[in-house]
Amino acid sequence: MATILEADRVLDCKGMLCPMPIVKISKEVKAAQIGQVIKMIATDKGAPADMQAWSRQTGNELLDSHEENGTFIFFIRRTK
Amino acid sequence: MSKSDPNAPRRLALIASRGTLDYAYPPFILATAAGAMGWEVGVFFTFYGLPLLLKDIGAAVSPLGNPAMPMKMPFGPEGFQNISWPIPTAMMSVPGFNALATTLMKQTFKNKGVASIPELRAMAIELDVKLIACQMTMDVFGFKKEDFVPESSIGGAATFLEYAADADVQLFV
């Protein structure tokens, strides 16, 4: 189920494999303000599991994670 | 007593002891991933892993002695690219074959979207990963501090063990 969420920033990680998507999201989160939401798009099949682990480890909130036509969409909120 | 500081971030301590292209990936992938998760990371580059700190990384791959290594072609239709070519052992010792295998593997990795070793190392540096060059190996093989990327530090077994003692994860790769 796709959730309608507003994003402040968009990060395109299509075509990248591990560990690039989480390296890129960690940089993007540092560049964002606390409370801002980032929409991340990836094609790496390992991204759904890795993004959950990354969010648990960093404490940033994974608001939504779903698949759309073969790509994975994530909404992340910077919490600290 | 476990960790000296209970509020410290998680820590990963790695030993990189092999310098071929295939063995260079695991420490750099784990180091950058841990760094991206906010962990503290230290990698001890020792023995054949030490040349991974050289300014110009020359890591190559050899199918000789790597019996499970698939030989893939990085061009042509997908079905062709997915074939694992059976290479006779005698051919693996032909001069120039390692260079060819290295080129094909680098291209295959690039096509699939895997970062190169120099790119991963640059990211590790950006993520403040501690790169420790083994002093003993430097003396044995004749490397100088100036040969390495300037972000490297130098240490011995005790330096690494002290760092690893406070780590949550320690791996030899």
CSV table of C-alpha atoms in Angstrom, one decimal, chain A residues 29-68:
chain,number,residue,atom,x,y,z
A,29,VAL,CA,20.1,13.1,6.5
A,30,LYS,CA,23.1,15.1,7.7
A,31,ALA,CA,22.3,17.7,5.1
A,32,ALA,CA,18.7,17.9,6.1
A,33,GLN,CA,17.2,19.8,9.1
A,34,ILE,CA,15.7,17.9,12.0
A,35,GLY,CA,12.1,17.0,11.3
A,36,GLN,CA,12.5,17.1,7.5
A,37,VAL,CA,11.4,14.2,5.4
A,38,ILE,CA,13.5,12.6,2.7
A,39,LYS,CA,12.0,10.5,-0.1
A,40,MET,CA,14.5,7.9,-1.2
A,41,ILE,CA,14.2,5.8,-4.4
A,42,ALA,CA,16.3,2.7,-4.8
A,43,THR,CA,16.5,-0.4,-7.0
A,44,ASP,CA,18.8,-2.4,-4.8
A,45,LYS,CA,16.9,-5.5,-3.7
A,46,GLY,CA,18.8,-5.4,-0.4
A,47,ALA,CA,17.6,-1.8,0.4
A,48,PRO,CA,14.4,-2.6,2.2
A,49,ALA,CA,16.2,-4.7,4.9
A,50,ASP,CA,19.2,-2.4,5.0
A,51,MET,CA,17.1,0.7,5.4
A,52,GLN,CA,15.3,-0.8,8.3
A,53,ALA,CA,18.6,-1.7,10.0
A,54,TRP,CA,20.0,1.7,9.2
A,55,SER,CA,17.0,3.5,10.7
A,56,ARG,CA,17.1,1.3,13.9
A,57,GLN,CA,20.9,2.0,14.2
A,58,THR,CA,20.8,5.7,13.6
A,59,GLY,CA,17.4,6.4,15.3
A,60,ASN,CA,16.0,8.2,12.3
A,61,GLU,CA,12.4,7.3,11.5
A,62,LEU,CA,11.5,5.2,8.6
A,63,LEU,CA,7.9,6.5,8.0
A,64,ASP,CA,7.1,4.3,5.1
A,65,SER,CA,8.7,1.7,2.8
A,66,HIS,CA,7.0,0.3,-0.3
A,67,GLU,CA,7.5,-1.0,-3.8
A,68,GLU,CA,6.4,0.8,-6.9
